[in-house]
Structures are given as C-alpha cells and as structure tokens.
Amino acid sequence: MNLKTTEIRRMAEDDVGQVVHMIHSTMREAWGNVYSPDLVKQFCFKYTPESMIERMREIDYWVAEVGDGSVVGVIGLKGNQLRTFFVELQYQGKGVGRKLYDMLEATASERGLEKLVLEGSPWGQPIYKAFGFKQVGSRVKRRSGVNYDDALMEKQLIERG
Ligand SMILES: CC(C)(COP(=O)(O)OP(=O)(O)OC[C@H]1O[C@@H](n2cnc3c(N)ncnc32)[C@H](O)[C@@H]1OP(=O)(O)O)[C@@H](O)C(=O)NCCC(=O)NCCS
C-alpha cells in the first residue's frame, strides 16, 4: 500500500457517498466492540449523504485520497471545533490521520484561531494527545437511552498572555 501519493484536499459533493460509506464501516469496526450495536447504529444514522451535504454548509471538510482515487479519511473544522475524524481501518496507523490533522491545524492558524476544541471518545484521547490536545473536562451524553462519556479536549494554538 503506497501512501506517499496520499492527497489531502477539500471534500466535494461528489465525495459524499464514499465518505459516508467509509465513516459507517470505520464506526462499525472501531466501535463495534465498545458500544452496543444499537448505539453504533444511532451513530451511523447521523451520517447520511443528505446530512453530510447539509453539514458542508457550516463545516469545512477535507478528505484523504489515495492513488487509486479512493477516499480513505475525512476531517472537519466547524468554527474552532475539530469534527468528524475518521480514517478507514486498513489505512489507520500509517500517517493519514496526521496529514488530515496538519491540514486542519494549518487552516485554523491561518484563520487566527486561538485554540482548537473537540469532544472525543475515551479511546480517541491518546491520539488527540499525540496531536497536542489536553483534556479539560468530560461530558455524559445520552443517545438511544444509553449514557456514554466524551472527553472535552483543547489545544492552544496561540499562547495566551
Ligand atoms: C483517530 C484516527 C482518525 C487517526 O487516524 P490514523 O491515520 O490512524 O492516525 P495516524 O496514523 O496519522 O497517527 C496520528 C498520530 O496519533 C498517534 N497514534 C495513533 N494511534 C495511537 C494510539 N493508539 N495511542 C497513542 N498514539 C497514537 C500516532 O503515533 C501519530 O502521532 P505522530 O504523528 O506524532 O507520530 C483513526 O485511528 C480512526 O479513524 N479511528 C476510529 C474512529 C475514531 O475513533 N475517530 C475519532 C473520534 S473520537
């Protein structure tokens, strides 16, 4: 698998079908053993081609495209929030997420944002720590009658004071 040619570019409406498919399969594979099947289904319902097109109005998305034209990763920036960060399982751990994140942070810096914030699952924390985020709190969420914890994390881009 040659990832040298991985291109990070803005997501287009034509990518939405592939991106939604990739998010669903990544959620099932990454979260299937942690959350109940019902909760994973609920997470998948959040991402449909229609909802992604709607989200594109207020969220800037970038995708990672590999040599054969497949889209294997996505990341989003809404204001100063990092959103919707997924890399297809077989491409994880190879630097694709880092490339997507670096594009997002460079854009945030160009826009003069002081910090980036996110709500991440507990097992996303080590990766976000590798990107320089610190946990600043946690939030209990409820979906489909099930409670689950998300970590509130942030990364200062411009030092205060
Ligand atoms: C989170 C995710 C998008 C990261 O993408 P990726 O392509 O696997 O990430 P990379 O290989 O580029 O690694 C990024 C950094 O995280 C670090 N990292 C990766 N896995 C890690 C782990 N389990 N523990 C600690 N650090 C880790 C890497 O060392 C790398 O740091 P570096 O660039 O300083 O060397 C991907 O793993 C994923 O889709 N996971 C499932 C969905 C998910 O949980 N999304 C987050 C929502 S909370």
PDB file of C-alpha atoms and ligand atoms in Angstrom:
ATOM      1  CA  MET A   1       0.000   0.000   0.000  1.00  0.00           C
ATOM      2  CA  ASN A   2       1.767   3.147  -1.196  1.00  0.00           C
ATOM      3  CA  LEU A   3       0.590   6.111   0.835  1.00  0.00           C
ATOM      4  CA  LYS A   4       3.233   8.516  -0.490  1.00  0.00           C
ATOM      5  CA  THR A   5       0.735   9.754  -3.042  1.00  0.00           C
ATOM      6  CA  THR A   6      -1.986  10.434  -0.443  1.00  0.00           C
ATOM      7  CA  GLU A   7      -3.563  13.773  -1.291  1.00  0.00           C
ATOM      8  CA  ILE A   8      -5.370  15.925   1.271  1.00  0.00           C
ATOM      9  CA  ARG A   9      -7.988  18.103  -0.434  1.00  0.00           C
ATOM     10  CA  ARG A  10     -11.307  19.776   0.271  1.00  0.00           C
ATOM     11  CA  MET A  11     -14.287  17.445   0.184  1.00  0.00           C
ATOM     12  CA  ALA A  12     -16.580  17.883  -2.822  1.00  0.00           C
ATOM     13  CA  GLU A  13     -20.257  16.919  -3.025  1.00  0.00           C
ATOM     14  CA  ASP A  14     -19.225  14.060  -5.328  1.00  0.00           C
ATOM     15  CA  ASP A  15     -17.204  12.538  -2.462  1.00  0.00           C
ATOM     16  CA  VAL A  16     -20.124  12.368  -0.054  1.00  0.00           C
ATOM     17  CA  GLY A  17     -21.278   8.832  -0.948  1.00  0.00           C
ATOM     18  CA  GLN A  18     -17.785   7.380  -0.488  1.00  0.00           C
ATOM     19  CA  VAL A  19     -17.198   9.357   2.705  1.00  0.00           C
ATOM     20  CA  VAL A  20     -20.453   8.208   4.332  1.00  0.00           C
ATOM     21  CA  HIS A  21     -19.713   4.589   3.406  1.00  0.00           C
ATOM     22  CA  MET A  22     -16.200   4.906   4.852  1.00  0.00           C
ATOM     23  CA  ILE A  23     -17.472   6.511   8.090  1.00  0.00           C
ATOM     24  CA  HIS A  24     -20.065   3.750   8.609  1.00  0.00           C
ATOM     25  CA  SER A  25     -17.601   0.908   8.085  1.00  0.00           C
ATOM     26  CA  THR A  26     -14.985   2.608  10.306  1.00  0.00           C
ATOM     27  CA  MET A  27     -17.536   3.170  13.089  1.00  0.00           C
ATOM     28  CA  ARG A  28     -18.697  -0.451  12.983  1.00  0.00           C
ATOM     29  CA  GLU A  29     -15.139  -1.791  13.031  1.00  0.00           C
ATOM     30  CA  ALA A  30     -13.701   0.662  15.588  1.00  0.00           C
ATOM     31  CA  TRP A  31     -16.654   0.914  17.936  1.00  0.00           C
ATOM     32  CA  GLY A  32     -18.497  -2.386  17.455  1.00  0.00           C
ATOM     33  CA  ASN A  33     -16.786  -3.968  20.458  1.00  0.00           C
ATOM     34  CA  VAL A  34     -17.211  -0.950  22.728  1.00  0.00           C
ATOM     35  CA  TYR A  35     -20.694   0.450  22.147  1.00  0.00           C
ATOM     36  CA  SER A  36     -23.876  -1.604  21.807  1.00  0.00           C
ATOM     37  CA  PRO A  37     -24.978  -2.455  18.232  1.00  0.00           C
ATOM     38  CA  ASP A  38     -27.951  -0.141  18.758  1.00  0.00           C
ATOM     39  CA  LEU A  39     -25.736   2.784  19.710  1.00  0.00           C
ATOM     40  CA  VAL A  40     -23.402   2.181  16.738  1.00  0.00           C
ATOM     41  CA  LYS A  41     -26.497   2.180  14.510  1.00  0.00           C
ATOM     42  CA  GLN A  42     -27.544   5.505  16.041  1.00  0.00           C
ATOM     43  CA  PHE A  43     -24.087   6.975  15.333  1.00  0.00           C
ATOM     44  CA  CYS A  44     -24.325   5.745  11.727  1.00  0.00           C
ATOM     45  CA  PHE A  45     -27.755   7.397  11.322  1.00  0.00           C
ATOM     46  CA  LYS A  46     -26.073  10.757  11.974  1.00  0.00           C
ATOM     47  CA  TYR A  47     -24.101  10.400   8.750  1.00  0.00           C
ATOM     48  CA  THR A  48     -26.168  10.131   5.574  1.00  0.00           C
ATOM     49  CA  PRO A  49     -25.335  11.668   2.179  1.00  0.00           C
ATOM     50  CA  GLU A  50     -28.094  14.232   2.785  1.00  0.00           C
ATOM     51  CA  SER A  51     -26.872  15.144   6.287  1.00  0.00           C
ATOM     52  CA  MET A  52     -23.279  15.482   5.037  1.00  0.00           C
ATOM     53  CA  ILE A  53     -24.336  17.865   2.276  1.00  0.00           C
ATOM     54  CA  GLU A  54     -26.267  19.849   4.873  1.00  0.00           C
ATOM     55  CA  ARG A  55     -23.232  19.859   7.189  1.00  0.00           C
ATOM     56  CA  MET A  56     -20.973  21.092   4.376  1.00  0.00           C
ATOM     57  CA  ARG A  57     -22.748  24.451   4.640  1.00  0.00           C
ATOM     58  CA  GLU A  58     -21.163  25.119   8.033  1.00  0.00           C
ATOM     59  CA  ILE A  59     -18.285  22.669   8.333  1.00  0.00           C
ATOM     60  CA  ASP A  60     -15.108  22.670   6.238  1.00  0.00           C
ATOM     61  CA  TYR A  61     -14.205  19.086   5.393  1.00  0.00           C
ATOM     62  CA  TRP A  62     -11.007  17.674   3.975  1.00  0.00           C
ATOM     63  CA  VAL A  63     -10.572  14.161   2.642  1.00  0.00           C
ATOM     64  CA  ALA A  64      -7.554  11.930   2.109  1.00  0.00           C
ATOM     65  CA  GLU A  65      -7.472  10.401  -1.361  1.00  0.00           C
ATOM     66  CA  VAL A  66      -5.071   7.591  -2.197  1.00  0.00           C
ATOM     67  CA  GLY A  67      -3.507   6.780  -5.583  1.00  0.00           C
ATOM     68  CA  ASP A  68      -6.439   4.778  -6.988  1.00  0.00           C
ATOM     69  CA  GLY A  69      -8.861   7.642  -6.270  1.00  0.00           C
ATOM     70  CA  SER A  70     -10.364   6.074  -3.118  1.00  0.00           C
ATOM     71  CA  VAL A  71     -11.259   8.378  -0.266  1.00  0.00           C
ATOM     72  CA  VAL A  72      -9.865   6.786   2.926  1.00  0.00           C
ATOM     73  CA  GLY A  73     -10.146   9.570   5.518  1.00  0.00           C
ATOM     74  CA  VAL A  74     -12.063  12.680   6.493  1.00  0.00           C
ATOM     75  CA  ILE A  75     -11.723  15.539   8.990  1.00  0.00           C
ATOM     76  CA  GLY A  76     -13.895  18.611   9.638  1.00  0.00           C
ATOM     77  CA  LEU A  77     -13.494  22.093  11.113  1.00  0.00           C
ATOM     78  CA  LYS A  78     -16.557  23.929  12.410  1.00  0.00           C
ATOM     79  CA  GLY A  79     -15.524  27.279  13.840  1.00  0.00           C
ATOM     80  CA  ASN A  80     -12.786  26.160  16.203  1.00  0.00           C
ATOM     81  CA  GLN A  81     -14.130  22.611  16.643  1.00  0.00           C
ATOM     82  CA  LEU A  82     -12.483  19.535  15.207  1.00  0.00           C
ATOM     83  CA  ARG A  83     -15.314  17.322  13.920  1.00  0.00           C
ATOM     84  CA  THR A  84     -15.837  14.016  12.138  1.00  0.00           C
ATOM     85  CA  PHE A  85     -12.375  12.497  12.146  1.00  0.00           C
ATOM     86  CA  PHE A  86     -12.158   9.049  10.582  1.00  0.00           C
ATOM     87  CA  VAL A  87      -9.611   7.005   8.681  1.00  0.00           C
ATOM     88  CA  GLU A  88     -10.605   3.659   7.156  1.00  0.00           C
ATOM     89  CA  LEU A  89      -9.375   0.772   9.309  1.00  0.00           C
ATOM     90  CA  GLN A  90      -6.877  -0.704   6.821  1.00  0.00           C
ATOM     91  CA  TYR A  91      -5.229   2.739   6.415  1.00  0.00           C
ATOM     92  CA  GLN A  92      -5.065   3.583  10.142  1.00  0.00           C
ATOM     93  CA  GLY A  93      -1.711   3.946  11.878  1.00  0.00           C
ATOM     94  CA  LYS A  94       0.082   4.949   8.645  1.00  0.00           C
ATOM     95  CA  GLY A  95       0.103   8.719   8.988  1.00  0.00           C
ATOM     96  CA  VAL A  96      -3.109   9.531   7.060  1.00  0.00           C
ATOM     97  CA  GLY A  97      -4.782  10.976  10.180  1.00  0.00           C
ATOM     98  CA  ARG A  98      -1.694  13.108  10.861  1.00  0.00           C
ATOM     99  CA  LYS A  99      -1.826  14.550   7.321  1.00  0.00           C
ATOM    100  CA  LEU A 100      -5.526  15.387   7.698  1.00  0.00           C
ATOM    101  CA  TYR A 101      -4.966  16.917  11.129  1.00  0.00           C
ATOM    102  CA  ASP A 102      -1.989  19.005   9.932  1.00  0.00           C
ATOM    103  CA  MET A 103      -4.167  20.476   7.149  1.00  0.00           C
ATOM    104  CA  LEU A 104      -6.889  21.349   9.657  1.00  0.00           C
ATOM    105  CA  GLU A 105      -4.460  22.953  12.118  1.00  0.00           C
ATOM    106  CA  ALA A 106      -2.716  24.935   9.368  1.00  0.00           C
ATOM    107  CA  THR A 107      -6.108  26.295   8.274  1.00  0.00           C
ATOM    108  CA  ALA A 108      -7.067  27.125  11.871  1.00  0.00           C
ATOM    109  CA  SER A 109      -3.767  29.002  12.301  1.00  0.00           C
ATOM    110  CA  GLU A 110      -4.251  30.890   9.023  1.00  0.00           C
ATOM    111  CA  ARG A 111      -7.673  31.946  10.305  1.00  0.00           C
ATOM    112  CA  GLY A 112      -6.089  33.247  13.511  1.00  0.00           C
ATOM    113  CA  LEU A 113      -7.972  30.812  15.769  1.00  0.00           C
ATOM    114  CA  GLU A 114      -6.583  30.847  19.315  1.00  0.00           C
ATOM    115  CA  LYS A 115      -7.418  27.249  20.076  1.00  0.00           C
ATOM    116  CA  LEU A 116      -8.974  24.082  18.724  1.00  0.00           C
ATOM    117  CA  VAL A 117     -11.548  22.157  20.741  1.00  0.00           C
ATOM    118  CA  LEU A 118     -13.120  18.711  20.362  1.00  0.00           C
ATOM    119  CA  GLU A 119     -15.320  16.127  22.038  1.00  0.00           C
ATOM    120  CA  GLY A 120     -13.664  12.750  21.716  1.00  0.00           C
ATOM    121  CA  SER A 121     -14.391   9.186  22.730  1.00  0.00           C
ATOM    122  CA  PRO A 122     -12.224   7.864  25.607  1.00  0.00           C
ATOM    123  CA  TRP A 123     -10.074   5.785  23.236  1.00  0.00           C
ATOM    124  CA  GLY A 124      -9.577   8.743  20.897  1.00  0.00           C
ATOM    125  CA  GLN A 125      -7.756  10.555  23.722  1.00  0.00           C
ATOM    126  CA  PRO A 126      -4.259   9.036  23.243  1.00  0.00           C
ATOM    127  CA  ILE A 127      -4.331  10.007  19.575  1.00  0.00           C
ATOM    128  CA  TYR A 128      -5.523  13.531  20.321  1.00  0.00           C
ATOM    129  CA  LYS A 129      -2.807  13.814  22.978  1.00  0.00           C
ATOM    130  CA  ALA A 130      -0.301  12.915  20.228  1.00  0.00           C
ATOM    131  CA  PHE A 131      -1.696  15.927  18.332  1.00  0.00           C
ATOM    132  CA  GLY A 132      -1.087  18.164  21.393  1.00  0.00           C
ATOM    133  CA  PHE A 133      -4.620  18.258  22.869  1.00  0.00           C
ATOM    134  CA  LYS A 134      -5.235  18.276  26.632  1.00  0.00           C
ATOM    135  CA  GLN A 135      -8.362  17.055  28.382  1.00  0.00           C
ATOM    136  CA  VAL A 136     -10.217  19.935  30.019  1.00  0.00           C
ATOM    137  CA  GLY A 137     -13.404  18.123  31.058  1.00  0.00           C
ATOM    138  CA  SER A 138     -15.852  15.392  30.195  1.00  0.00           C
ATOM    139  CA  ARG A 139     -19.480  15.212  29.198  1.00  0.00           C
ATOM    140  CA  VAL A 140     -22.001  12.445  29.718  1.00  0.00           C
ATOM    141  CA  LYS A 141     -24.072  12.050  26.580  1.00  0.00           C
ATOM    142  CA  ARG A 142     -27.264  10.113  26.078  1.00  0.00           C
ATOM    143  CA  ARG A 143     -28.381   8.503  22.853  1.00  0.00           C
ATOM    144  CA  SER A 144     -30.898   5.735  22.373  1.00  0.00           C
ATOM    145  CA  GLY A 145     -31.371   5.501  26.156  1.00  0.00           C
ATOM    146  CA  VAL A 146     -27.666   4.790  26.693  1.00  0.00           C
ATOM    147  CA  ASN A 147     -25.251   7.051  28.558  1.00  0.00           C
ATOM    148  CA  TYR A 148     -21.674   7.387  27.343  1.00  0.00           C
ATOM    149  CA  ASP A 149     -18.770   9.681  28.196  1.00  0.00           C
ATOM    150  CA  ASP A 150     -16.964  12.027  25.827  1.00  0.00           C
ATOM    151  CA  ALA A 151     -13.753  13.840  26.711  1.00  0.00           C
ATOM    152  CA  LEU A 152     -13.678  17.610  26.169  1.00  0.00           C
ATOM    153  CA  MET A 153     -10.217  18.435  24.837  1.00  0.00           C
ATOM    154  CA  GLU A 154      -8.475  21.519  23.559  1.00  0.00           C
ATOM    155  CA  LYS A 155      -5.222  22.650  22.015  1.00  0.00           C
ATOM    156  CA  GLN A 156      -3.958  26.194  22.348  1.00  0.00           C
ATOM    157  CA  LEU A 157      -2.670  27.489  19.013  1.00  0.00           C
ATOM    158  CA  ILE A 158      -1.747  30.987  20.169  1.00  0.00           C
ATOM    159  CA  GLU A 159      -0.228  31.207  23.633  1.00  0.00           C
ATOM    160  CA  ARG A 160      -2.150  33.490  25.971  1.00  0.00           C
ATOM    161  CA  GLY A 161      -0.630  36.381  27.762  1.00  0.00           C
TER     162      GLY A 161
HETATM  163  C1  LIG B   1      -8.418   8.598  15.009  1.00  0.00           C
HETATM  164  C2  LIG B   1      -7.977   8.297  13.580  1.00  0.00           C
HETATM  165  C3  LIG B   1      -8.741   9.199  12.634  1.00  0.00           C
HETATM  166  C4  LIG B   1      -6.458   8.569  13.431  1.00  0.00           C
HETATM  167  O1  LIG B   1      -6.051   8.315  12.079  1.00  0.00           O
HETATM  168  P1  LIG B   1      -4.721   7.462  11.751  1.00  0.00           P
HETATM  169  O2  LIG B   1      -4.481   7.544  10.287  1.00  0.00           O
HETATM  170  O3  LIG B   1      -4.866   6.118  12.340  1.00  0.00           O
HETATM  171  O4  LIG B   1      -3.611   8.326  12.534  1.00  0.00           O
HETATM  172  P2  LIG B   1      -2.013   8.377  12.245  1.00  0.00           P
HETATM  173  O5  LIG B   1      -1.508   7.042  11.833  1.00  0.00           O
HETATM  174  O6  LIG B   1      -1.728   9.506  11.338  1.00  0.00           O
HETATM  175  O7  LIG B   1      -1.489   8.737  13.704  1.00  0.00           O
HETATM  176  C5  LIG B   1      -1.654  10.056  14.190  1.00  0.00           C
HETATM  177  C6  LIG B   1      -0.866  10.232  15.468  1.00  0.00           C
HETATM  178  O8  LIG B   1      -1.509   9.517  16.528  1.00  0.00           O
HETATM  179  C7  LIG B   1      -0.581   8.623  17.134  1.00  0.00           C
HETATM  180  N1  LIG B   1      -1.346   7.431  17.491  1.00  0.00           N
HETATM  181  C8  LIG B   1      -2.031   6.641  16.649  1.00  0.00           C
HETATM  182  N2  LIG B   1      -2.644   5.665  17.362  1.00  0.00           N
HETATM  183  C9  LIG B   1      -2.322   5.875  18.659  1.00  0.00           C
HETATM  184  C10 LIG B   1      -2.637   5.223  19.870  1.00  0.00           C
HETATM  185  N3  LIG B   1      -3.453   4.154  19.914  1.00  0.00           N
HETATM  186  N4  LIG B   1      -2.133   5.699  21.026  1.00  0.00           N
HETATM  187  C11 LIG B   1      -1.328   6.810  21.016  1.00  0.00           C
HETATM  188  N5  LIG B   1      -0.993   7.490  19.896  1.00  0.00           N
HETATM  189  C12 LIG B   1      -1.481   7.010  18.732  1.00  0.00           C
HETATM  190  C13 LIG B   1       0.456   8.340  16.090  1.00  0.00           C
HETATM  191  O9  LIG B   1       1.698   7.982  16.688  1.00  0.00           O
HETATM  192  C14 LIG B   1       0.542   9.667  15.377  1.00  0.00           C
HETATM  193  O10 LIG B   1       1.377  10.568  16.080  1.00  0.00           O
HETATM  194  P3  LIG B   1       2.614  11.284  15.311  1.00  0.00           P
HETATM  195  O11 LIG B   1       2.057  11.861  14.040  1.00  0.00           O
HETATM  196  O12 LIG B   1       3.071  12.315  16.290  1.00  0.00           O
HETATM  197  O13 LIG B   1       3.577  10.180  15.076  1.00  0.00           O
HETATM  198  C15 LIG B   1      -8.239   6.807  13.214  1.00  0.00           C
HETATM  199  O14 LIG B   1      -7.482   5.982  14.060  1.00  0.00           O
HETATM  200  C16 LIG B   1      -9.712   6.405  13.308  1.00  0.00           C
HETATM  201  O15 LIG B   1     -10.482   6.622  12.366  1.00  0.00           O
HETATM  202  N6  LIG B   1     -10.138   5.789  14.429  1.00  0.00           N
HETATM  203  C17 LIG B   1     -11.527   5.297  14.569  1.00  0.00           C
HETATM  204  C18 LIG B   1     -12.555   6.405  14.628  1.00  0.00           C
HETATM  205  C19 LIG B   1     -12.324   7.335  15.781  1.00  0.00           C
HETATM  206  O16 LIG B   1     -12.161   6.881  16.924  1.00  0.00           O
HETATM  207  N7  LIG B   1     -12.294   8.646  15.475  1.00  0.00           N
HETATM  208  C20 LIG B   1     -12.092   9.653  16.480  1.00  0.00           C
HETATM  209  C21 LIG B   1     -13.406  10.070  17.043  1.00  0.00           C
HETATM  210  S1  LIG B   1     -13.252  10.321  18.781  1.00  0.00           S
END
